Coordinates of C-alpha atoms in Angstrom, one line a residue:
X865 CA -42.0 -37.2 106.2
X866 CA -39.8 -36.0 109.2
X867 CA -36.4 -37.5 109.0
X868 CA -35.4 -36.5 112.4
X869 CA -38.0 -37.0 115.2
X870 CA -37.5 -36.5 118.9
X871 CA -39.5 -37.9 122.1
X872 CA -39.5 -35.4 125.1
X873 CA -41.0 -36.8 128.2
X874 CA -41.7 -33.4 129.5
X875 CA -44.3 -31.2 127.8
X876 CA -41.9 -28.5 126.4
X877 CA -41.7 -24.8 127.6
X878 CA -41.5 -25.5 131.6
X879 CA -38.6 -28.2 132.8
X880 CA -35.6 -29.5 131.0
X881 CA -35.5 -26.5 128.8
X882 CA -32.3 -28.4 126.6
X883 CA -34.9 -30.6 125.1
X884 CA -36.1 -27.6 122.6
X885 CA -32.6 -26.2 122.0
X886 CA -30.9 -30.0 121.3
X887 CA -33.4 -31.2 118.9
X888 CA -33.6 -27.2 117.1
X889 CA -29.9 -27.0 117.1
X890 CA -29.9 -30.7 115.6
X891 CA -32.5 -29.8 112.9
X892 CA -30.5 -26.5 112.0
X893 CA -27.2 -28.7 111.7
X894 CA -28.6 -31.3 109.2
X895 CA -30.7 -28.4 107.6
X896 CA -34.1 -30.9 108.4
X897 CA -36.9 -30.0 109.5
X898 CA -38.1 -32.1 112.4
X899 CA -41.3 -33.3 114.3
X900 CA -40.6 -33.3 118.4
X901 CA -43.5 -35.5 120.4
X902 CA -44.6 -34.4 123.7
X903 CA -47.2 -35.4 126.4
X904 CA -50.1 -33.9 127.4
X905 CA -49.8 -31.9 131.2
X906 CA -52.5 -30.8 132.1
X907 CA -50.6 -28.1 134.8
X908 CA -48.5 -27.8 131.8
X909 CA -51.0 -26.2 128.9
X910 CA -49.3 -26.0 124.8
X911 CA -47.0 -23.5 124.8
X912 CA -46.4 -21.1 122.1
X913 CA -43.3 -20.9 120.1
X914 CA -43.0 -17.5 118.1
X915 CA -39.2 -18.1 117.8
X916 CA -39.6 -20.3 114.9
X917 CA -38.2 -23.9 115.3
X918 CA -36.7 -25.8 112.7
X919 CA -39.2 -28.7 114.2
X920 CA -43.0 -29.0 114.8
X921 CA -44.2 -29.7 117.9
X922 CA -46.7 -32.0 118.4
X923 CA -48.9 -32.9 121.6
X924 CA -50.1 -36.6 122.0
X925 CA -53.2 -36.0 124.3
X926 CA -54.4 -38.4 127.0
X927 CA -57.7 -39.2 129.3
X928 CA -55.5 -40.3 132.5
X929 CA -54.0 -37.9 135.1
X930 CA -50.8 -36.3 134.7
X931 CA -47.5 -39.1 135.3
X932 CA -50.2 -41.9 136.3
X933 CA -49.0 -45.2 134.7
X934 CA -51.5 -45.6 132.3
X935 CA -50.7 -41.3 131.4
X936 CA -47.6 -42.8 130.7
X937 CA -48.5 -45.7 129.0
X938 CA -50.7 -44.4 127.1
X939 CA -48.5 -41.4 125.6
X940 CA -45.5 -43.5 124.6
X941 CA -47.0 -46.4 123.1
X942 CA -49.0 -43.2 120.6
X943 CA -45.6 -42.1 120.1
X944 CA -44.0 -45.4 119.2
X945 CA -46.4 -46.0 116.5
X946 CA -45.8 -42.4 115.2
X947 CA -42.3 -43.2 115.1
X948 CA -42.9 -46.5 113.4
X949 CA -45.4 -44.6 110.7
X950 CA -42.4 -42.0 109.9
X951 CA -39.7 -44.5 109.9
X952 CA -37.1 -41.4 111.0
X953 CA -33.1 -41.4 109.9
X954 CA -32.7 -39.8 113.3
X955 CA -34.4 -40.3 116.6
X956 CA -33.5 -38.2 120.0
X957 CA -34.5 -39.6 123.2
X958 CA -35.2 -37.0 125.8
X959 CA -35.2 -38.9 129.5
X960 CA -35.0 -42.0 130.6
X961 CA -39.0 -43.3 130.9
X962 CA -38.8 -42.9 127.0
X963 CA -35.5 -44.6 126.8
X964 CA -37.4 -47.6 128.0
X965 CA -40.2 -47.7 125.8
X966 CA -37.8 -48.3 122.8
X967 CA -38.0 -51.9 123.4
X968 CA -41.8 -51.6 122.4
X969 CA -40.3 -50.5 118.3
X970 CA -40.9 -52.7 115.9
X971 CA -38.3 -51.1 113.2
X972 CA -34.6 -49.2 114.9
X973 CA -34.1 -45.8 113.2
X974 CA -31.0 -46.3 111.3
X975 CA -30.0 -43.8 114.3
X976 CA -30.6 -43.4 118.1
X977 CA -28.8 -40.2 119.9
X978 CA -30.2 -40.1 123.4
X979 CA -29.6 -37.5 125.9
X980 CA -30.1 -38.9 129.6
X981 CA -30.5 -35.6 131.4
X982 CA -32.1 -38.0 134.2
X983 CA -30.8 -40.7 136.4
X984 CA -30.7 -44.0 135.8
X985 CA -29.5 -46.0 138.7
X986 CA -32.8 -44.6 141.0
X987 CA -34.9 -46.5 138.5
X988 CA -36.6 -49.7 138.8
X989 CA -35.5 -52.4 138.5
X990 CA -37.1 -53.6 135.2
X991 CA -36.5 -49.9 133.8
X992 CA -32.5 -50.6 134.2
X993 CA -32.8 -54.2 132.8
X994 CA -34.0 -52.5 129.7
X995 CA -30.9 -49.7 130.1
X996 CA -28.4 -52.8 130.3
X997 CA -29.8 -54.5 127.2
X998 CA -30.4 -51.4 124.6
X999 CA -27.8 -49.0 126.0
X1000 CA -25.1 -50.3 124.0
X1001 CA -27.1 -50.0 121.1
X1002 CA -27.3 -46.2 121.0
X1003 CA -25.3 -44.3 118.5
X1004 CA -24.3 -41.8 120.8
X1005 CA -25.6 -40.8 124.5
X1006 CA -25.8 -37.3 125.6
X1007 CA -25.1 -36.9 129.2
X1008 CA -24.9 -33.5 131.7
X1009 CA -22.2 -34.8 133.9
X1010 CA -19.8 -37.2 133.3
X1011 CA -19.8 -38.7 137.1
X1012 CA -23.0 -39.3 136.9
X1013 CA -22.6 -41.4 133.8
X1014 CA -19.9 -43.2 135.3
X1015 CA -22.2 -44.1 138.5
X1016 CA -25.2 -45.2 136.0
X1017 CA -22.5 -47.2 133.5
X1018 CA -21.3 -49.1 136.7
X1019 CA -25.2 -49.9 137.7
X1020 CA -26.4 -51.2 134.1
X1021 CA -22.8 -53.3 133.8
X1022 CA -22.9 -51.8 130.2
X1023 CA -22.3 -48.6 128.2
X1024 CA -23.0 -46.7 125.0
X1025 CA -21.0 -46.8 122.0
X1026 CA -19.9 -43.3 122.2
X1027 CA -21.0 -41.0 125.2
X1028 CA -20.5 -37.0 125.2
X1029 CA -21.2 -34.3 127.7
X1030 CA -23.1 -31.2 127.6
X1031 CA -23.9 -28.8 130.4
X1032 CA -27.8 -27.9 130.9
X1033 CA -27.2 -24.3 130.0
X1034 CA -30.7 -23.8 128.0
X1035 CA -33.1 -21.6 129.3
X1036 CA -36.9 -21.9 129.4
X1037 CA -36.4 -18.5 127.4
X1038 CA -34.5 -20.6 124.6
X1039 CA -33.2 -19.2 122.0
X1040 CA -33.9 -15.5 123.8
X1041 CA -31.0 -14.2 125.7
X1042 CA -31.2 -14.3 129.6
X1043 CA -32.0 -11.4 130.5
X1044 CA -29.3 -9.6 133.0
X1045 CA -29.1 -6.2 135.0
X1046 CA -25.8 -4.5 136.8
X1047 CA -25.1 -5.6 140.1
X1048 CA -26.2 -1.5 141.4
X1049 CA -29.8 -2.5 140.2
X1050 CA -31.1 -5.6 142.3
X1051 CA -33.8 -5.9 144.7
X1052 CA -32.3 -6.9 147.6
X1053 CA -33.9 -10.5 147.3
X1054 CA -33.0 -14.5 146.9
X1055 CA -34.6 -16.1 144.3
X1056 CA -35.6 -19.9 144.3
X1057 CA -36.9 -21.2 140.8
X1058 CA -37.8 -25.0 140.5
X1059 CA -39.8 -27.7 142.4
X1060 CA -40.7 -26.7 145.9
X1061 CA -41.2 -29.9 147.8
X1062 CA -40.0 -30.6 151.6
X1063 CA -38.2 -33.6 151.2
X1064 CA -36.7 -33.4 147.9
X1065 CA -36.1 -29.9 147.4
X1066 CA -35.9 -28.7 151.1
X1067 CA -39.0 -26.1 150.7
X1068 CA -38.9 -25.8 154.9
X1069 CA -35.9 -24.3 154.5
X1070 CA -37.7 -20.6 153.1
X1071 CA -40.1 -20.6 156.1
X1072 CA -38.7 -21.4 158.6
X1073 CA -37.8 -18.6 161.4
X1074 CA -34.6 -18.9 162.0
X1075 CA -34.6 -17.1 158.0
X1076 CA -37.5 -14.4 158.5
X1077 CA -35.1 -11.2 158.4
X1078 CA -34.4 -12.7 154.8
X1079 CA -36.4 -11.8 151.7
X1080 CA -37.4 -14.6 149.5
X1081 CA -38.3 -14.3 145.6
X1082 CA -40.0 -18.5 144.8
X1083 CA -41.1 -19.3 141.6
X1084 CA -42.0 -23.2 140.6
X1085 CA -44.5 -25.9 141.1
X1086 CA -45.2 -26.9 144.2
X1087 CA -44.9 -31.2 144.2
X1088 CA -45.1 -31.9 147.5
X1089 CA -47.6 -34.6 148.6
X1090 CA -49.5 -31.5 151.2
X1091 CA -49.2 -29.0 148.1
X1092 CA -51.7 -27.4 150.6
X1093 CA -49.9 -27.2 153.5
X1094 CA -46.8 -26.1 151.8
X1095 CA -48.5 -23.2 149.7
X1096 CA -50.1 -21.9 152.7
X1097 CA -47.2 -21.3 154.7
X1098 CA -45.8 -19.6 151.5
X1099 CA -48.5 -17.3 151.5
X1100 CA -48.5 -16.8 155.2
X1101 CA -44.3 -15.9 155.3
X1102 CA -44.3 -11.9 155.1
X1103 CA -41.0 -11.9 154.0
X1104 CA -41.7 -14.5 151.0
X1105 CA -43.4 -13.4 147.4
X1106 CA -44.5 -16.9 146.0
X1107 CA -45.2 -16.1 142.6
X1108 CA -46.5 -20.0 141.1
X1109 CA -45.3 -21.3 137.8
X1110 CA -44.2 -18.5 135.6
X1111 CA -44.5 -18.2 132.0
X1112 CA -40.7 -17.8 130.6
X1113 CA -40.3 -13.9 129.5
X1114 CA -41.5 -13.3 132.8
X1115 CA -38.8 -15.3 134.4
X1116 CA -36.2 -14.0 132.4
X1117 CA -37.1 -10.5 133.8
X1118 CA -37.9 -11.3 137.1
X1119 CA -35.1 -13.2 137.8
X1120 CA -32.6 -10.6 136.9
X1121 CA -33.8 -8.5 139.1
X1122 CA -32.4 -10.8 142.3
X1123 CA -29.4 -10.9 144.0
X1124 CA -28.0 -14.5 144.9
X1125 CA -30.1 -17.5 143.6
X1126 CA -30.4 -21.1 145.1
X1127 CA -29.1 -24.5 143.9
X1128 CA -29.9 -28.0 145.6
X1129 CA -31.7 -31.2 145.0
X1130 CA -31.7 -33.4 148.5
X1131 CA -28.8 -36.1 148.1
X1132 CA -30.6 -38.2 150.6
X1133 CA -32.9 -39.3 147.5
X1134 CA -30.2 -40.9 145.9
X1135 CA -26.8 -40.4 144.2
X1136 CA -28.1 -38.8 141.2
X1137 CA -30.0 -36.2 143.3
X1138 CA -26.2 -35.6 144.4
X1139 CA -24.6 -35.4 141.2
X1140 CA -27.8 -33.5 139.3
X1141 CA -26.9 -30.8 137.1
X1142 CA -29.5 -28.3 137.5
X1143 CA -30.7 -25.4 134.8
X1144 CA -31.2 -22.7 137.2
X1145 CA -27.5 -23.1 138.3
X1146 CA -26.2 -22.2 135.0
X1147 CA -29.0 -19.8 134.3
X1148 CA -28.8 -17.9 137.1
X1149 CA -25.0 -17.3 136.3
X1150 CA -25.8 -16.5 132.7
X1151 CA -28.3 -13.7 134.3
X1152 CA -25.6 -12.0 136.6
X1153 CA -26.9 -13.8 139.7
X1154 CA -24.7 -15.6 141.9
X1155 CA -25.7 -19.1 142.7
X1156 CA -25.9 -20.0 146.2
X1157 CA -25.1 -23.7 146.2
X1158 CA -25.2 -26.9 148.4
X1159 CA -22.2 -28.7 147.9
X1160 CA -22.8 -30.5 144.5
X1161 CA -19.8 -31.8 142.7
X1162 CA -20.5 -30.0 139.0
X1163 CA -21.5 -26.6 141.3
X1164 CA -18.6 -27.0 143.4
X1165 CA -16.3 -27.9 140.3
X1166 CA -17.1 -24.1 137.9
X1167 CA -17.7 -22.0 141.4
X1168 CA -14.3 -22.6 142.1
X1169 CA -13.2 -22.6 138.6
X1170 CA -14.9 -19.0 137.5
X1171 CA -15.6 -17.4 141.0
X1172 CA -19.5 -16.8 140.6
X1173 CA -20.8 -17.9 143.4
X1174 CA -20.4 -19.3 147.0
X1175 CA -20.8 -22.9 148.1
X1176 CA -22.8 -23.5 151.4
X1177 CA -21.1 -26.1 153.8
X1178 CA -24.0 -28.6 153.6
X1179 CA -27.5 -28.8 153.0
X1180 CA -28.6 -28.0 156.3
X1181 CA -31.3 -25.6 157.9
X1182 CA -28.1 -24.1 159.5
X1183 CA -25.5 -23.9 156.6
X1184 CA -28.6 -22.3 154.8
X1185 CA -28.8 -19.6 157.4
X1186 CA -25.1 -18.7 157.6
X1187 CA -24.8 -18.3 153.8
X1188 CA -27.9 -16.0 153.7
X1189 CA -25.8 -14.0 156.6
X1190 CA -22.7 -14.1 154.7
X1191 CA -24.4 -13.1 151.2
X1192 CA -26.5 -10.1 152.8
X1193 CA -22.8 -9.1 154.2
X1194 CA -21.0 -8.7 150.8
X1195 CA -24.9 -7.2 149.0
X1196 CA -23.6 -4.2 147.3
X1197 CA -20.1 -4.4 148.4
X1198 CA -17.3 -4.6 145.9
X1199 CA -16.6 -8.1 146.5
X1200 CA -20.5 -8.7 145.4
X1201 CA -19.6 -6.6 141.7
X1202 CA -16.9 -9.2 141.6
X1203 CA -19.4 -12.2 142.1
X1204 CA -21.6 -10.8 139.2
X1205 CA -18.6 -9.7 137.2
X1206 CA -17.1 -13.5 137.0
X1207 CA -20.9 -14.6 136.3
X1208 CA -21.0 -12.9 133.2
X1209 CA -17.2 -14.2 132.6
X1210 CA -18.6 -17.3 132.9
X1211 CA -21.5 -17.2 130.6
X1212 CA -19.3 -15.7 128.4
X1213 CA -16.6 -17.9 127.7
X1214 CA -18.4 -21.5 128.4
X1215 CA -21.4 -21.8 130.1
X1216 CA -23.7 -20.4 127.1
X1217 CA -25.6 -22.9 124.4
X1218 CA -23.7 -22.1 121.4
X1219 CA -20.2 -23.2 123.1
X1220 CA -21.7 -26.1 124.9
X1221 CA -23.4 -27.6 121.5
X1222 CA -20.2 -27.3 120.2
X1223 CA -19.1 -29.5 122.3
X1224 CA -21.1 -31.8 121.0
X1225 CA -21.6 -31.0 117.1
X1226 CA -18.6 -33.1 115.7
X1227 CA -19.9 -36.4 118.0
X1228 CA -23.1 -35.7 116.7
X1229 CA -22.0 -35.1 112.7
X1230 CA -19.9 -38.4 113.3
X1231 CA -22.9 -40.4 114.8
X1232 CA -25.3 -39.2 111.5
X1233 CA -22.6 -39.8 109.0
X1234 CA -23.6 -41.1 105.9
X1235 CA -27.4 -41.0 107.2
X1236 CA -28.6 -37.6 107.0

């Protein structure tokens, strides 16, 4: 019987890489082996995980196409009733679509940690009613930025009883290290890793002419509602290498090999798209690859702080284009060591998953006291 379960509503080994390394590092605290329920992606196949959790992973298939409601239905009311068969001490909630579902539980766990890496005040309507009548129920709430929590604890007019905040340091390569390389032994390209999609992500930005003297390294799923359209102009860009979704060990080469990365979600979706705390940001510093970032608070906030990157002026076509000129400039200059130099400062002395889940151990030991 597992005594500490978690709920991802990702299938693990792609996105949201601290859903793996928060429920192992949970298991390894407690000494517990635990049972972590995913969904069935079909563009996302089981991935396998030689590194030895301290939980079992287990896959709760589906007939209906990927993120359809009834996909979604479907796959949390199976993992409800897994959760009411095992009666858990501990359950983690990984995003918010599961958060919801709670209401559906016939029996609480004596204990509810959930870790809203995803914004709340974009959802609907009903979906937040549900936030404002269980959040204050939770034992503790896990969140990647703290003014993003304040934005979402304004919109639900209630809070948790104990919030903490953890940056989204994992990597898809969790618990490997990222892989890094000197700054004398790049290739002379920009990386992109993530969701390519026009309106959200700005994918027009890598082909568009006014950037064809740069070279572009893209790696991620392409989301856009004209996946065809935007793939093809991929392929078409001589100066970009589109290289799909990636399996993690070859991301964790790859991306060393770069020598600026980029960070930006489009704020015009809404506030948390302006606040969102991406992976890549911190994973590209922990690699020794300076972020190249729209002007997000958290990015703007530990570029200044450490150094280890540069902050474009907007999200713009145009501030896109004068960064790539100003980063080609300082490309193997001393000022460019420096960049790479304060990265690994960085990664170093905070942005790395042992210091962050320290952070969060004694909230965590506090919440499960007396349970586990």
């Amino acid at each position: 019987m597992a005594e500490i379960i978690g709920i991802s509503d990702v299938s693990v080994g792609y996105g949201s890489p601290e859903v793996p390394a928060l429920m192992d590092s949970i298991c390894k605290l407690f000494g517990k082996r635990g049972l972590l329920i995913e969904p069935d992606e079909i563009a996302r196949p089981p991935v396998e995980m030689p590194w030895g959790p301290a939980f079992e992973l287990k896959r709760v298939s589906s007939d209906y196409p990927d993120h359809s409601p009834m996909w979604q239905r479907a796959y949390l009311s199976q993992a409800l009733r897994m959760v009411e068969k095992y009666n858990p001490k501990l359950l983690v909630v990984f995003g918010s679509s599961v958060f919801t579902s709670l209401i559906g539980l016939k029996r609480r766990p004596q204990r509810i940690i959930y870790h809203a890496y995803e914004f709340i005040s974009n959802l609907q309507e009903a979906d937040i009613d549900a936030h404002r009548l269980m959040l204050a129920d939770v034992d503790l709430m896990v969140t990647p930025d703290v003014e993003r929590l304040v934005y979402d604890v304004r919109t639900v007019q209630t809070q948790p009883k104990v919030a903490t905040a953890i940056y989204n340091v994992a990597d898809v390569s969790y618990p490997a290290a990222v892989h890094s390389l000197p700054a004398d032994q790049r290739n002379g390209r920009f990386l992109w890793y993530g969701t390519l999609h026009r309106h959200q992500a700005l994918a027009d930005h890598f082909t568009s002419e006014l950037v064809r003297e740069y070279q572009f390294d893209l790696f991620g799923r392409i989301t856009d509602p004209n996946a065809g359209e935007v793939e093809a102009a991929l392929r078409d860009a001589h100066n970009i290498r589109y290289f799909g979704v990636a399996p993690a060990e070859e991301l964790n080469a790859r991306r060393a090999e770069n020598i600026f990365s980029f960070v930006w979600w489009n704020p015009e979706i809404s506030p948390g798209h302006y606040y969102l705390p991406s992976n890549r940001f911190f994973t590209s510093i922990q690699a020794g690859v300076p972020p190249i970032c729209a002007p997000h608070p958290q990015c703007v906030e530990l570029v200044e702080r450490y150094g280890c990157g540069m902050i474009m002026e907007d999200w713009s076509l145009s501030a896109f284009a004068r960064a790539l000129a100003r980063a080609q400039r300082i490309y193997g200059t001393s000022a460019y060591a420096d960049l790479v130099r304060n990265c690994e400062i960085a990664a170093r002395d905070e942005l790395n998953w042992p210091r962050q889940f320290a952070r969060v151990e004694p909230h965590i030991r506090q919440a499960l006291a007396g349970v586990l």
